[in-house]
């Protein structure tokens, strides 16, 4: 009799752990937006967090404010804001540091080997950057993979060791950045997009 009474309890435990496993899996992502910026969207990486903390009108254009927090040994090391806007045609613009103008940060319409240049004054001077579109890839995690990820290679002509590659996934945004000069990579661990949380392992 005791064994029979244990059966429902065991089945309930199995269902509970199965549900927990399902919660940790990656939901189907149907969005085709490679740069979502809803207020409250958050991206968590190994040592830093990016969050869309609000919006501001600057130079008669509405930008989303993205707050960056970098941590050292779980302690907030420094924080700063960047400003982005999207135009509805798969293009993303970033505001210059002195807010004097903007530049094209990403164009998801372009094909591999296409490129463009922009001027960025984030270092207190006008630096020319060239962005080259790389072939799309399937980005693999330990427990899942994201297909049709778009990659851009950023290179400042007169700055040493600044070249880097950023990978974007549809419905998530930036999932990986890689320093081509230093060989250092940072991959997303968790993201909350439009109220839905995704975990990556």
GROMACS .gro file of C-alpha atoms in nm:
model
  201
    1UNK     CA    1   0.000   0.000   0.000
    2UNK     CA    2   0.281   0.239   0.085
    3UNK     CA    3   0.440   0.178  -0.253
    4UNK     CA    4   0.114   0.265  -0.429
    5UNK     CA    5   0.084   0.583  -0.228
    6UNK     CA    6   0.434   0.687  -0.332
    7UNK     CA    7   0.360   0.659  -0.704
    8UNK     CA    8   0.166   0.988  -0.738
    9UNK     CA    9   0.435   1.163  -0.530
   10UNK     CA   10   0.713   1.033  -0.755
   11UNK     CA   11   0.519   1.127  -1.068
   12UNK     CA   12   0.468   1.476  -0.930
   13UNK     CA   13   0.841   1.512  -0.868
   14UNK     CA   14   0.919   1.396  -1.221
   15UNK     CA   15   0.671   1.648  -1.363
   16UNK     CA   16   0.823   1.924  -1.149
   17UNK     CA   17   1.179   1.858  -1.264
   18UNK     CA   18   1.065   1.821  -1.624
   19UNK     CA   19   0.893   2.159  -1.602
   20UNK     CA   20   1.212   2.313  -1.463
   21UNK     CA   21   1.409   2.172  -1.755
   22UNK     CA   22   1.156   2.318  -1.998
   23UNK     CA   23   1.189   2.659  -1.833
   24UNK     CA   24   1.565   2.649  -1.886
   25UNK     CA   25   1.538   2.561  -2.253
   26UNK     CA   26   1.541   2.819  -2.529
   27UNK     CA   27   1.192   2.915  -2.653
   28UNK     CA   28   1.128   2.943  -3.025
   29UNK     CA   29   1.223   3.293  -3.136
   30UNK     CA   30   1.001   3.414  -3.418
   31UNK     CA   31   1.112   3.777  -3.433
   32UNK     CA   32   1.323   3.899  -3.724
   33UNK     CA   33   1.440   4.210  -3.537
   34UNK     CA   34   1.818   4.189  -3.494
   35UNK     CA   35   1.833   4.495  -3.270
   36UNK     CA   36   1.535   4.499  -3.031
   37UNK     CA   37   1.536   4.801  -2.801
   38UNK     CA   38   1.214   4.796  -2.599
   39UNK     CA   39   1.245   4.988  -2.275
   40UNK     CA   40   1.343   4.731  -2.013
   41UNK     CA   41   1.523   4.496  -2.252
   42UNK     CA   42   1.832   4.356  -2.080
   43UNK     CA   43   2.139   4.162  -2.196
   44UNK     CA   44   2.363   3.989  -1.942
   45UNK     CA   45   2.717   3.881  -2.024
   46UNK     CA   46   3.001   3.747  -1.811
   47UNK     CA   47   3.120   4.078  -1.670
   48UNK     CA   48   2.871   4.336  -1.788
   49UNK     CA   49   2.503   4.412  -1.829
   50UNK     CA   50   2.332   4.629  -2.089
   51UNK     CA   51   1.979   4.759  -2.033
   52UNK     CA   52   1.745   4.988  -2.224
   53UNK     CA   53   1.679   5.230  -1.939
   54UNK     CA   54   1.469   5.492  -2.116
   55UNK     CA   55   1.442   5.723  -2.414
   56UNK     CA   56   1.548   6.081  -2.490
   57UNK     CA   57   1.481   6.332  -2.764
   58UNK     CA   58   1.815   6.461  -2.893
   59UNK     CA   59   1.854   6.674  -3.204
   60UNK     CA   60   1.481   6.623  -3.272
   61UNK     CA   61   1.523   6.244  -3.287
   62UNK     CA   62   1.416   5.985  -3.032
   63UNK     CA   63   1.692   5.760  -2.901
   64UNK     CA   64   1.681   5.466  -2.666
   65UNK     CA   65   1.920   5.503  -2.374
   66UNK     CA   66   2.126   5.190  -2.314
   67UNK     CA   67   2.295   5.178  -1.975
   68UNK     CA   68   2.612   4.968  -1.956
   69UNK     CA   69   2.732   4.827  -1.624
   70UNK     CA   70   3.071   4.657  -1.600
   71UNK     CA   71   3.156   4.443  -1.299
   72UNK     CA   72   3.479   4.324  -1.138
   73UNK     CA   73   3.446   4.042  -0.884
   74UNK     CA   74   3.069   4.104  -0.865
   75UNK     CA   75   3.127   4.472  -0.780
   76UNK     CA   76   3.011   4.750  -1.010
   77UNK     CA   77   3.328   4.889  -1.168
   78UNK     CA   78   3.188   5.160  -1.394
   79UNK     CA   79   2.878   5.255  -1.587
   80UNK     CA   80   2.797   5.470  -1.889
   81UNK     CA   81   2.518   5.533  -2.140
   82UNK     CA   82   2.499   5.499  -2.518
   83UNK     CA   83   2.217   5.615  -2.745
   84UNK     CA   84   2.065   5.421  -3.034
   85UNK     CA   85   1.766   5.448  -3.261
   86UNK     CA   86   1.619   5.221  -3.526
   87UNK     CA   87   1.434   5.338  -3.836
   88UNK     CA   88   1.209   5.040  -3.909
   89UNK     CA   89   1.412   4.944  -4.217
   90UNK     CA   90   1.667   4.722  -4.035
   91UNK     CA   91   1.912   5.008  -3.985
   92UNK     CA   92   2.054   5.114  -3.648
   93UNK     CA   93   2.204   5.455  -3.574
   94UNK     CA   94   2.422   5.549  -3.278
   95UNK     CA   95   2.463   5.898  -3.138
   96UNK     CA   96   2.815   6.042  -3.126
   97UNK     CA   97   2.961   6.094  -2.779
   98UNK     CA   98   2.938   6.474  -2.806
   99UNK     CA   99   2.580   6.436  -2.938
  100UNK     CA  100   2.669   6.647  -3.241
  101UNK     CA  101   2.542   6.386  -3.484
  102UNK     CA  102   2.493   6.016  -3.544
  103UNK     CA  103   2.638   5.739  -3.756
  104UNK     CA  104   2.517   5.413  -3.907
  105UNK     CA  105   2.604   5.144  -3.653
  106UNK     CA  106   2.445   4.842  -3.825
  107UNK     CA  107   2.261   4.771  -4.149
  108UNK     CA  108   2.098   4.428  -4.147
  109UNK     CA  109   1.987   4.459  -4.509
  110UNK     CA  110   2.339   4.422  -4.648
  111UNK     CA  111   2.505   4.105  -4.775
  112UNK     CA  112   2.843   3.948  -4.699
  113UNK     CA  113   3.140   4.161  -4.812
  114UNK     CA  114   2.932   4.480  -4.824
  115UNK     CA  115   3.078   4.764  -4.618
  116UNK     CA  116   3.039   5.126  -4.513
  117UNK     CA  117   3.240   5.386  -4.324
  118UNK     CA  118   3.150   5.631  -4.051
  119UNK     CA  119   3.316   5.894  -3.831
  120UNK     CA  120   3.303   5.842  -3.454
  121UNK     CA  121   3.436   6.096  -3.204
  122UNK     CA  122   3.410   5.878  -2.894
  123UNK     CA  123   3.782   5.919  -2.819
  124UNK     CA  124   3.772   6.298  -2.834
  125UNK     CA  125   3.877   6.301  -3.197
  126UNK     CA  126   3.719   6.212  -3.531
  127UNK     CA  127   3.813   5.851  -3.609
  128UNK     CA  128   3.711   5.679  -3.931
  129UNK     CA  129   3.572   5.331  -3.892
  130UNK     CA  130   3.500   5.076  -4.161
  131UNK     CA  131   3.232   4.812  -4.107
  132UNK     CA  132   3.237   4.496  -4.319
  133UNK     CA  133   2.951   4.247  -4.332
  134UNK     CA  134   3.065   3.890  -4.271
  135UNK     CA  135   2.879   3.573  -4.380
  136UNK     CA  136   2.587   3.465  -4.162
  137UNK     CA  137   2.653   3.182  -3.917
  138UNK     CA  138   2.475   2.944  -3.682
  139UNK     CA  139   2.593   3.038  -3.333
  140UNK     CA  140   2.622   2.735  -3.107
  141UNK     CA  141   2.577   2.725  -2.731
  142UNK     CA  142   2.611   2.412  -2.518
  143UNK     CA  143   2.235   2.357  -2.506
  144UNK     CA  144   2.104   2.526  -2.820
  145UNK     CA  145   2.195   2.711  -3.137
  146UNK     CA  146   2.076   3.027  -3.307
  147UNK     CA  147   2.056   3.027  -3.686
  148UNK     CA  148   2.102   3.308  -3.939
  149UNK     CA  149   2.312   3.521  -3.706
  150UNK     CA  150   2.451   3.833  -3.867
  151UNK     CA  151   2.810   3.947  -3.813
  152UNK     CA  152   2.987   4.280  -3.859
  153UNK     CA  153   3.360   4.346  -3.846
  154UNK     CA  154   3.446   4.694  -3.710
  155UNK     CA  155   3.789   4.841  -3.778
  156UNK     CA  156   3.924   5.189  -3.701
  157UNK     CA  157   4.182   5.282  -3.961
  158UNK     CA  158   4.418   5.478  -3.734
  159UNK     CA  159   4.357   5.305  -3.398
  160UNK     CA  160   4.568   5.007  -3.299
  161UNK     CA  161   4.402   4.689  -3.166
  162UNK     CA  162   4.046   4.821  -3.184
  163UNK     CA  163   3.918   4.581  -3.449
  164UNK     CA  164   3.634   4.360  -3.331
  165UNK     CA  165   3.344   4.148  -3.453
  166UNK     CA  166   2.988   4.164  -3.321
  167UNK     CA  167   2.733   3.887  -3.373
  168UNK     CA  168   2.358   3.958  -3.369
  169UNK     CA  169   2.072   3.707  -3.343
  170UNK     CA  170   1.716   3.772  -3.457
  171UNK     CA  171   1.486   3.847  -3.166
  172UNK     CA  172   1.776   3.881  -2.921
  173UNK     CA  173   2.026   4.139  -3.045
  174UNK     CA  174   2.398   4.130  -2.966
  175UNK     CA  175   2.493   3.780  -2.852
  176UNK     CA  176   2.871   3.785  -2.891
  177UNK     CA  177   3.158   4.029  -2.929
  178UNK     CA  178   3.508   3.921  -3.021
  179UNK     CA  179   3.828   4.124  -3.011
  180UNK     CA  180   4.016   4.023  -3.322
  181UNK     CA  181   4.327   4.194  -3.187
  182UNK     CA  182   4.332   4.034  -2.842
  183UNK     CA  183   4.145   3.711  -2.907
  184UNK     CA  184   3.898   3.783  -2.626
  185UNK     CA  185   3.534   3.687  -2.663
  186UNK     CA  186   3.223   3.768  -2.457
  187UNK     CA  187   2.902   3.571  -2.508
  188UNK     CA  188   2.554   3.642  -2.380
  189UNK     CA  189   2.428   3.439  -2.084
  190UNK     CA  190   2.077   3.576  -2.039
  191UNK     CA  191   1.850   3.822  -2.214
  192UNK     CA  192   1.509   3.970  -2.142
  193UNK     CA  193   1.342   4.095  -2.458
  194UNK     CA  194   0.996   4.254  -2.448
  195UNK     CA  195   0.924   4.081  -2.117
  196UNK     CA  196   1.044   3.734  -2.220
  197UNK     CA  197   1.361   3.594  -2.060
  198UNK     CA  198   1.599   3.365  -2.249
  199UNK     CA  199   1.882   3.172  -2.084
  200UNK     CA  200   2.189   3.058  -2.275
  201UNK     CA  201   2.449   2.803  -2.162
   0.00000   0.00000   0.00000
